[in-house]
PDB file of C-alpha atoms in Angstrom:
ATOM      1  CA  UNK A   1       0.000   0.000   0.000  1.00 50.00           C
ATOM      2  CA  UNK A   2       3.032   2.432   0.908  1.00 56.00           C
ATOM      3  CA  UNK A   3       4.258   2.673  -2.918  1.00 91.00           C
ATOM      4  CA  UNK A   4       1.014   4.268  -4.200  1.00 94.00           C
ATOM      5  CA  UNK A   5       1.030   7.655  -3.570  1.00 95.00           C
ATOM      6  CA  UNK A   6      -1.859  10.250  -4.880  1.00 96.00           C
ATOM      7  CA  UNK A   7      -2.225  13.978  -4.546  1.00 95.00           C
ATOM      8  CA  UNK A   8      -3.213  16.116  -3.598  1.00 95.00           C
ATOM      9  CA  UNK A   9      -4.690  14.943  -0.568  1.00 94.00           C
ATOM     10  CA  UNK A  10      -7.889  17.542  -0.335  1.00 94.00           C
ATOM     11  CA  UNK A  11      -8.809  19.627  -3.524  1.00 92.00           C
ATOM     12  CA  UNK A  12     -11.911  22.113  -4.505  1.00 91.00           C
ATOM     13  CA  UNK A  13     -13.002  23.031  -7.807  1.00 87.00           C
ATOM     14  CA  UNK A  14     -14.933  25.263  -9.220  1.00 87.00           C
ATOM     15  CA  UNK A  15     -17.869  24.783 -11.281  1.00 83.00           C
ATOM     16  CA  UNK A  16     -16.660  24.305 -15.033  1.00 85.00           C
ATOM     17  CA  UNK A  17     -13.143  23.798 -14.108  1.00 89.00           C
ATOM     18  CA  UNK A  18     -11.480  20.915 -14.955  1.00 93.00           C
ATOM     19  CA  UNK A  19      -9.033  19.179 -12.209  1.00 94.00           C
ATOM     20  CA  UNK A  20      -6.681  16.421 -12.342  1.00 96.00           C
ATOM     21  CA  UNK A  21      -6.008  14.255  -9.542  1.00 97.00           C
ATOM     22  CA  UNK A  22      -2.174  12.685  -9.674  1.00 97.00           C
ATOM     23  CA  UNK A  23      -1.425   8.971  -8.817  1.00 98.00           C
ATOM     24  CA  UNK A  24       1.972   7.472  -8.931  1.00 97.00           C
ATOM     25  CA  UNK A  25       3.295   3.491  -8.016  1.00 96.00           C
ATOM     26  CA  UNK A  26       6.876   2.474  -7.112  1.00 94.00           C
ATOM     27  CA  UNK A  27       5.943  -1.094  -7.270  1.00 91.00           C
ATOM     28  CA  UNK A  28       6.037  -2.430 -10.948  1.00 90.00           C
ATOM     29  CA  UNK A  29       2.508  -2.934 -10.984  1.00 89.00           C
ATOM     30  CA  UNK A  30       1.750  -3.439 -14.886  1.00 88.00           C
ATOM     31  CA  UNK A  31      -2.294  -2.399 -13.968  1.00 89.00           C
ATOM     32  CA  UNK A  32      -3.817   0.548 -12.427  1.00 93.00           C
ATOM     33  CA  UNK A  33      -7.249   1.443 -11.634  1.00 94.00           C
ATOM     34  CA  UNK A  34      -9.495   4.490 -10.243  1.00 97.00           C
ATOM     35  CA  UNK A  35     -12.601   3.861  -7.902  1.00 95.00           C
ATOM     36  CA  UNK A  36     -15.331   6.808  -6.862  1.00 96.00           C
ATOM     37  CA  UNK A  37     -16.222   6.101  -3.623  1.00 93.00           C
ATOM     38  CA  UNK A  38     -19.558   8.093  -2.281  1.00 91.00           C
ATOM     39  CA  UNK A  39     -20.978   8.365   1.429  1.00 81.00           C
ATOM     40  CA  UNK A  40     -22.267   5.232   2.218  1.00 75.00           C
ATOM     41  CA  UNK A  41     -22.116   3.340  -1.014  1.00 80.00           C
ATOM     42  CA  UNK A  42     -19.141   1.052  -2.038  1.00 84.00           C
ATOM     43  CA  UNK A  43     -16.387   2.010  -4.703  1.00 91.00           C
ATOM     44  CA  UNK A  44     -17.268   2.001  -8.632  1.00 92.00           C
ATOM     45  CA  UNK A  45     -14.537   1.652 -11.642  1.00 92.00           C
ATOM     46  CA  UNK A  46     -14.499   4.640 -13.335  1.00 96.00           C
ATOM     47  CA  UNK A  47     -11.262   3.617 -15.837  1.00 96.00           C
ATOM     48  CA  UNK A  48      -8.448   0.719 -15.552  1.00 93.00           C
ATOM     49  CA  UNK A  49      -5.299   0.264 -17.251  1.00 93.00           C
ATOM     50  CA  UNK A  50      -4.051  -2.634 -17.704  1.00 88.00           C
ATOM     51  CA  UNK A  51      -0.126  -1.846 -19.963  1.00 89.00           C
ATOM     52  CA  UNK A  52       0.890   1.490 -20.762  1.00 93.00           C
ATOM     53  CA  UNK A  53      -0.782   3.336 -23.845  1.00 94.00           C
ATOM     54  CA  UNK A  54      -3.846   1.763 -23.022  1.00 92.00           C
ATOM     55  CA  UNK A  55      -6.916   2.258 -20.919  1.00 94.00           C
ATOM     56  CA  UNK A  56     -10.720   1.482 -20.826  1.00 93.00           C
ATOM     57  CA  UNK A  57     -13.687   2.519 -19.530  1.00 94.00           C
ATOM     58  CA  UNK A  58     -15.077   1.319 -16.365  1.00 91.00           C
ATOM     59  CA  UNK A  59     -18.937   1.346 -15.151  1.00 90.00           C
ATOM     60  CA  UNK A  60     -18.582   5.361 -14.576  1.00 94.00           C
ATOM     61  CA  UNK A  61     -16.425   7.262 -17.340  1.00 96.00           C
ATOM     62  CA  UNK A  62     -18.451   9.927 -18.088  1.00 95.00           C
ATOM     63  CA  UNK A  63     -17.144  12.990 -17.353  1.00 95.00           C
ATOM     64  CA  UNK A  64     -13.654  11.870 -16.539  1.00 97.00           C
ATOM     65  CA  UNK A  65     -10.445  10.827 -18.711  1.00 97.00           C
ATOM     66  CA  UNK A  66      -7.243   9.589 -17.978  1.00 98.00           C
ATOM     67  CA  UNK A  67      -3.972   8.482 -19.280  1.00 97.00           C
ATOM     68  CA  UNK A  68      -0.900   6.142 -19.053  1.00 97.00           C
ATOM     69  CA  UNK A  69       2.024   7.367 -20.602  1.00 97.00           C
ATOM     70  CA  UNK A  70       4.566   5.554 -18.378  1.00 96.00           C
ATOM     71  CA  UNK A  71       3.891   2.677 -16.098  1.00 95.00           C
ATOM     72  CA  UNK A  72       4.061   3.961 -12.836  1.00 96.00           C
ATOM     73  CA  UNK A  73       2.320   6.738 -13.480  1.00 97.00           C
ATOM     74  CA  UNK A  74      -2.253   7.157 -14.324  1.00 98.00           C
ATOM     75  CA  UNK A  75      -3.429  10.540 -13.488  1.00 98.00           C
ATOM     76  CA  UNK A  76      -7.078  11.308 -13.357  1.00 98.00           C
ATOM     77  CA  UNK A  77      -9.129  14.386 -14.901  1.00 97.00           C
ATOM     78  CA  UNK A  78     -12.106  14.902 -13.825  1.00 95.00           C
ATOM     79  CA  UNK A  79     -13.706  16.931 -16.461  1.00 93.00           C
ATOM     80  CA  UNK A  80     -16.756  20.186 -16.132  1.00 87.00           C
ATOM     81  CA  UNK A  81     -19.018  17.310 -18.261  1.00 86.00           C
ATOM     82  CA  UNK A  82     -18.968  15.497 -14.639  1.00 87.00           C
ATOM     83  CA  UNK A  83     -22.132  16.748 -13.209  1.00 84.00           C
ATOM     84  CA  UNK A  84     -21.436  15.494  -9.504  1.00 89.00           C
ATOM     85  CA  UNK A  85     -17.964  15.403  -9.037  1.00 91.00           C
ATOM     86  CA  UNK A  86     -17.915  15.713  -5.156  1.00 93.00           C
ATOM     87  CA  UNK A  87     -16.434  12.029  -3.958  1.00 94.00           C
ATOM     88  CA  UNK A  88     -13.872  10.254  -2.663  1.00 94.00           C
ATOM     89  CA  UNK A  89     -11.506   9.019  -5.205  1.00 96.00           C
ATOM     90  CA  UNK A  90      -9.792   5.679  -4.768  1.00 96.00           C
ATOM     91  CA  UNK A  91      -5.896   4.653  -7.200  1.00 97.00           C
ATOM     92  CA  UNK A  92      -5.080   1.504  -7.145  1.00 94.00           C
ATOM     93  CA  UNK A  93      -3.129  -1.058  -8.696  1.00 92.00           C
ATOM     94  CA  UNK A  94      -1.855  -5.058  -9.241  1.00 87.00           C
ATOM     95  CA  UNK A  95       0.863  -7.012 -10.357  1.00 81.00           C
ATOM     96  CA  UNK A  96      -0.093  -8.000 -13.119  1.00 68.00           C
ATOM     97  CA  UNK A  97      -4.037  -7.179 -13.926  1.00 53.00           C
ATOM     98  CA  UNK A  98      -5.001  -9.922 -16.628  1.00 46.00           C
ATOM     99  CA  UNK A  99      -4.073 -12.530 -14.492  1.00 54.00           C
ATOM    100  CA  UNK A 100      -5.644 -14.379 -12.036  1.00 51.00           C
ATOM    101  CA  UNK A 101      -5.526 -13.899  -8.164  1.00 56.00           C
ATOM    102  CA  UNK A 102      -3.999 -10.595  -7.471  1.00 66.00           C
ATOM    103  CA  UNK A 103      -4.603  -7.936  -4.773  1.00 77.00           C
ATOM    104  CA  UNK A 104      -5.224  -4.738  -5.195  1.00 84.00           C
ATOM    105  CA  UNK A 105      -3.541  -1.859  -3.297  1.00 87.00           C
ATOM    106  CA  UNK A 106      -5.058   1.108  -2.937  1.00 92.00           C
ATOM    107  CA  UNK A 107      -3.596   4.757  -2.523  1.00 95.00           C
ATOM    108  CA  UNK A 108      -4.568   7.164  -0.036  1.00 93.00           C
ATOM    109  CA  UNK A 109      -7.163   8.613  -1.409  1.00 95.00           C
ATOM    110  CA  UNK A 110      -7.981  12.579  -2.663  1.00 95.00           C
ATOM    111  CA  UNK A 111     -10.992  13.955  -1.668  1.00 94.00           C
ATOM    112  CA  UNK A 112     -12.676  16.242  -4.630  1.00 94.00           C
ATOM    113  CA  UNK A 113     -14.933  18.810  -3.681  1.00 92.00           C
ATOM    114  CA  UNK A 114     -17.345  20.930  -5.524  1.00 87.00           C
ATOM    115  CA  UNK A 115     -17.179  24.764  -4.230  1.00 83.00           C
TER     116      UNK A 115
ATOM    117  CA  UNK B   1     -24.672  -6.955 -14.787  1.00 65.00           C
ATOM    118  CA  UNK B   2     -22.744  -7.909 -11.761  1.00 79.00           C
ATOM    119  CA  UNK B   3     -23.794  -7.239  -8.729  1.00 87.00           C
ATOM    120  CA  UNK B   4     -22.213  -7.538  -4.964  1.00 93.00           C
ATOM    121  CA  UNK B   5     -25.181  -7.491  -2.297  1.00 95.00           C
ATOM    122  CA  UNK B   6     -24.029  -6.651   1.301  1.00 96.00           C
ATOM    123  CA  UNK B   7     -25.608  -6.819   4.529  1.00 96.00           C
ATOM    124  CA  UNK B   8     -26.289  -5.704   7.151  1.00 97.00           C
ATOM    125  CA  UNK B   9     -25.626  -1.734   6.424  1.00 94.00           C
ATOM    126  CA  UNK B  10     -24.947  -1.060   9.563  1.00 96.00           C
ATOM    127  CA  UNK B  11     -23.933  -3.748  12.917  1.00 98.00           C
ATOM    128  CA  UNK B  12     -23.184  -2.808  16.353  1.00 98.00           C
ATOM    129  CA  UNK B  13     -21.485  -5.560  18.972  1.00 97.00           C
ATOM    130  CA  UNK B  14     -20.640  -5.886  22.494  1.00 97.00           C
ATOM    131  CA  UNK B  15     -16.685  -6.159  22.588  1.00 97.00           C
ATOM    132  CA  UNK B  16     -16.258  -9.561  22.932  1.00 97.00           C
ATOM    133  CA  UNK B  17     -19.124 -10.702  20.983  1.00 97.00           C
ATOM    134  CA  UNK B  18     -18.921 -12.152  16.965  1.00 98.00           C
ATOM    135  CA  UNK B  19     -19.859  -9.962  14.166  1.00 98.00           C
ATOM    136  CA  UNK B  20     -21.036 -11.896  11.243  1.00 98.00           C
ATOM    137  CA  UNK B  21     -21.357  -9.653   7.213  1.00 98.00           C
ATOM    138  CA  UNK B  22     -22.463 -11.586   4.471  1.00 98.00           C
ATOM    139  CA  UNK B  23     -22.401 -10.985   0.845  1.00 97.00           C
ATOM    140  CA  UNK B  24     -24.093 -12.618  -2.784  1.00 97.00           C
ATOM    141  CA  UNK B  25     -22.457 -12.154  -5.852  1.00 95.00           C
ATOM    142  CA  UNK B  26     -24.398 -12.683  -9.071  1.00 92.00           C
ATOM    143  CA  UNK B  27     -21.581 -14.322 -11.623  1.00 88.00           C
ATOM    144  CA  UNK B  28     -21.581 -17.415 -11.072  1.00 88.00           C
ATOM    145  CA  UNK B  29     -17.721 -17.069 -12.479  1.00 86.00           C
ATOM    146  CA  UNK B  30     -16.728 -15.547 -10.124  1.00 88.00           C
ATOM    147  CA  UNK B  31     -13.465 -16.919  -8.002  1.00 87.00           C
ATOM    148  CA  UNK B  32     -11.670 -14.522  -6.226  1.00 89.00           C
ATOM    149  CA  UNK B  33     -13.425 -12.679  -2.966  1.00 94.00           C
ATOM    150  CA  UNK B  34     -11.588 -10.211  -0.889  1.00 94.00           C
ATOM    151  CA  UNK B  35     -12.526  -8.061   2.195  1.00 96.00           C
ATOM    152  CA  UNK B  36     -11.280  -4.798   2.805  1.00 95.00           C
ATOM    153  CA  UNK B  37     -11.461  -2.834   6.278  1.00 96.00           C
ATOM    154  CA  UNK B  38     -11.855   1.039   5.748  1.00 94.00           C
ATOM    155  CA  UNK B  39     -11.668   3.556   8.151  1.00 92.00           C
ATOM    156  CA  UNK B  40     -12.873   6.966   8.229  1.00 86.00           C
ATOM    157  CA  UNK B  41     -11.093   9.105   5.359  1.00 83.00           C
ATOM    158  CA  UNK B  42      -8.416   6.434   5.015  1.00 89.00           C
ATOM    159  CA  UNK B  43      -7.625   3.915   1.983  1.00 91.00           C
ATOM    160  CA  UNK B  44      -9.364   0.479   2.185  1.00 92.00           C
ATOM    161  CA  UNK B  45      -7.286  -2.422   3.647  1.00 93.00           C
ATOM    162  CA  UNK B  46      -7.280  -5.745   2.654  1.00 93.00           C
ATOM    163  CA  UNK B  47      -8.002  -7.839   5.665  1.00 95.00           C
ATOM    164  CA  UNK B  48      -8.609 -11.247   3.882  1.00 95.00           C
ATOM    165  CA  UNK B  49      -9.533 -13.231   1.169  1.00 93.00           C
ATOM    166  CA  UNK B  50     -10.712 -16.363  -0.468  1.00 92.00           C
ATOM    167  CA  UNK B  51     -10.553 -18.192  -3.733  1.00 89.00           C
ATOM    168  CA  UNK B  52     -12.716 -20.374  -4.957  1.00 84.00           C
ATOM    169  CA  UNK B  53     -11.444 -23.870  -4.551  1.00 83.00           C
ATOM    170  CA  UNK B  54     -11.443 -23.375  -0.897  1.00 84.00           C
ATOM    171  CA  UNK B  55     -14.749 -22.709   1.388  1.00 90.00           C
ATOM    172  CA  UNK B  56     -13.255 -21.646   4.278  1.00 94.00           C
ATOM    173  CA  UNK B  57      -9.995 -19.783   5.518  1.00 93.00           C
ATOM    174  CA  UNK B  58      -8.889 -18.514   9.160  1.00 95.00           C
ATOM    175  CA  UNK B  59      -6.115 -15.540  10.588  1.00 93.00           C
ATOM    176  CA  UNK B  60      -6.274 -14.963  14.329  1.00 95.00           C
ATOM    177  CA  UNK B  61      -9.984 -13.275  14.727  1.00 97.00           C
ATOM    178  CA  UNK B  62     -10.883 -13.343  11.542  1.00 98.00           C
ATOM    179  CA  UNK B  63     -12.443 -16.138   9.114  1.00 97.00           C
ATOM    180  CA  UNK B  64     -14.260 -15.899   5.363  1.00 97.00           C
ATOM    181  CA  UNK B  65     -16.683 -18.732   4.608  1.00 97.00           C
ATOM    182  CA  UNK B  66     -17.443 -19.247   0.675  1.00 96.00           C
ATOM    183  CA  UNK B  67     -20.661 -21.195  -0.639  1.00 95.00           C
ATOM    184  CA  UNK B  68     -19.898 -21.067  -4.139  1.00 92.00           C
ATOM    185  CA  UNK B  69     -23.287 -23.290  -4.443  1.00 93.00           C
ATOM    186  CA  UNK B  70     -25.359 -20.934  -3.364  1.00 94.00           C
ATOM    187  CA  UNK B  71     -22.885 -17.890  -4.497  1.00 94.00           C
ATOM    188  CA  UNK B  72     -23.103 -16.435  -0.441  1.00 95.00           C
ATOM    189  CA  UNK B  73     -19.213 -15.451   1.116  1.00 97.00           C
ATOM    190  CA  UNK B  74     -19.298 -14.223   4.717  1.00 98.00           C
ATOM    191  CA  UNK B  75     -16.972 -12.587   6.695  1.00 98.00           C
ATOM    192  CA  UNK B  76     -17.131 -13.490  10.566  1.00 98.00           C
ATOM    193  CA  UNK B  77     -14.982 -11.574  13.396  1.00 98.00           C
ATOM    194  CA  UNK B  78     -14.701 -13.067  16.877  1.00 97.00           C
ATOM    195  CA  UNK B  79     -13.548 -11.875  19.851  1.00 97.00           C
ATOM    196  CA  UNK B  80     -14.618  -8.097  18.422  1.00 98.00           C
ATOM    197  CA  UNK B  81     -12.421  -5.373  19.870  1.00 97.00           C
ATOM    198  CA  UNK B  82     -13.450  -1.820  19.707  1.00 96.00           C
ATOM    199  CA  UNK B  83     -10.808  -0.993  16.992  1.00 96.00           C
ATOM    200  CA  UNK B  84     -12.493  -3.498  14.787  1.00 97.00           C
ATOM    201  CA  UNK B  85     -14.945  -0.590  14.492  1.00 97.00           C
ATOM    202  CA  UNK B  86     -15.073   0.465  10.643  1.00 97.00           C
ATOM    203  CA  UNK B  87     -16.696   0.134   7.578  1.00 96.00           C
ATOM    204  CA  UNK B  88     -16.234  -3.534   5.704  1.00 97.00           C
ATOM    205  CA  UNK B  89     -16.663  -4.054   2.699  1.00 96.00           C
ATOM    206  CA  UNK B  90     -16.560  -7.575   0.376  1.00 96.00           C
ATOM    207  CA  UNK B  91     -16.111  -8.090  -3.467  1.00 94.00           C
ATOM    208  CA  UNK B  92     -16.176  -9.922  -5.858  1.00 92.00           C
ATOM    209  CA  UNK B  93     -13.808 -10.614  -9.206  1.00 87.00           C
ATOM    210  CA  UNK B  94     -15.814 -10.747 -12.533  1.00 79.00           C
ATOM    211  CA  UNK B  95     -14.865 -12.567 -15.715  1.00 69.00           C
ATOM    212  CA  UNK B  96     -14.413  -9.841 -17.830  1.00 68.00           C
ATOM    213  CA  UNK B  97     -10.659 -10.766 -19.235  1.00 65.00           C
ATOM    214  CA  UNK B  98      -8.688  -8.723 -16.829  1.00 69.00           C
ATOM    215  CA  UNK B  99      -8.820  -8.193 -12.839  1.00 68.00           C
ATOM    216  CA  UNK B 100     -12.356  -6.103 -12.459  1.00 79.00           C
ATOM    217  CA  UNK B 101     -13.336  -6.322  -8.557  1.00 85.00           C
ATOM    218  CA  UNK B 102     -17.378  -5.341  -7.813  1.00 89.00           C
ATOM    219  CA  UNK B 103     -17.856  -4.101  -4.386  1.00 91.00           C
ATOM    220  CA  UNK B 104     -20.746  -4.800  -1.912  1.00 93.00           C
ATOM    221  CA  UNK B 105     -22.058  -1.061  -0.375  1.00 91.00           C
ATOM    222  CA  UNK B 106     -20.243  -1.725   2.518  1.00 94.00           C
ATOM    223  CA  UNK B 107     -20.998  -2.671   6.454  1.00 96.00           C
ATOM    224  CA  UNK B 108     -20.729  -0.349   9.108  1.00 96.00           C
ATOM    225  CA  UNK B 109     -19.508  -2.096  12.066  1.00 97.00           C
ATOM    226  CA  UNK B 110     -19.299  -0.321  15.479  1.00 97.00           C
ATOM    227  CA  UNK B 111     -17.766  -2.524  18.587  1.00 97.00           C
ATOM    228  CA  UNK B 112     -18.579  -0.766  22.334  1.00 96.00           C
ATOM    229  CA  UNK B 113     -16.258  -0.942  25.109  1.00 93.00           C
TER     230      UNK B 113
END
């Protein structure tokens, strides 16, 4: 869990601005993942990657890209097309994310607000 | 789609007594199930796990059952402390080609002194 770090930590935006949260891995992890997590309700997959240079869409994508230009690295931007962008958002990554019985890790966490 | 139900929402325990989540999964394809401890404002922590060619596995306190038959995992804590007290949640993998883990809504479980 230590060698997933995201930031920042706490950030407000402003209606029609577009943020990106950062999320970085020191631990060779080939995929990486981002979860919305609202009060109360479980997480939901809003992209994965699974190799660099390549991503898909999760259950919630609307309103929010990414990319994966190196390996260790998937930053998310949540866009002004996300309507309700006030959540807690949830990196994460595996070993190897094809494959069969992995763990994830999860970062920190950055908490988005809407001001 | 798939789908993770959780229950209870919500579970307060004497310390000392057993606390007892349980969780359905709808794809039958499913074979991984992991459970994940989060605390208030903090990262969810994997606490333990279970594959499918097992039905039950033990550490310390904590145990996960598996009826793959009836497609029902549970998560049982005994000897409840007080810093057991967070939110639990279970999941599920999916057979979509790669790794994609569905998550139940989550148990809040609150242990009193």
């Amino acid at each position: 869990d230590g060698g997933i770090t995201q930031s920042p930590k706490y950030l407000f935006r402003k209606e029609g601005q577009n943020v990106t949260l950062s999320c970085e891995q020191n631990l060779n992890h080939d995929a990486m993942y981002w979860y919305r997590q609202d009060p109360g309700q479980g997480l939901r997959l809003i992209y994965y990657s699974q190799i660099v240079n390549d991503f898909q869409k999760g259950d919630i994508a609307e309103g929010y890209s990414v990319s994966r230009e190196k390996k260790e690295s998937f930053p998310l931007t949540v866009t002004s097309a996300q309507k309700n962008p006030t959540a807690f958002y949830l990196c994460a990554s595996t070993p190897q994310g094809a494959r069969s019985g992995n763990t994830i890790y999860f970062g920190e966490g950055s908490w988005l607000t809407v001001v | 789609g798939e789908n993770v139900e959780q229950h209870p929402s919500t579970l307060s325990v004497q310390e000392g007594d057993s606390a007892v989540i349980k969780c359905t999964y709808s794809d039958s394809a499913s074979n991984y199930f992991p459970w994940y401890k989060q605390e208030l404002g903090k990262r969810p922590q994997l606490i333990i796990d279970i594959r499918s060619n097992v039905g039950e596995k033990k550490d310390q306190r904590i145990a996960v059952t598996l009826n793959k038959t009836a497609k029902h995992f549970s998560l049982h804590i005994t000897e409840t402390q007080p810093e057991d007290s967070a939110v639990y949640f279970c999941a599920a993998r999916v057979n979509t080609g790669f790794q994609k883990l569905v998550f139940g809504t989550g148990t809040r479980l609150l242990v009193s002194p």
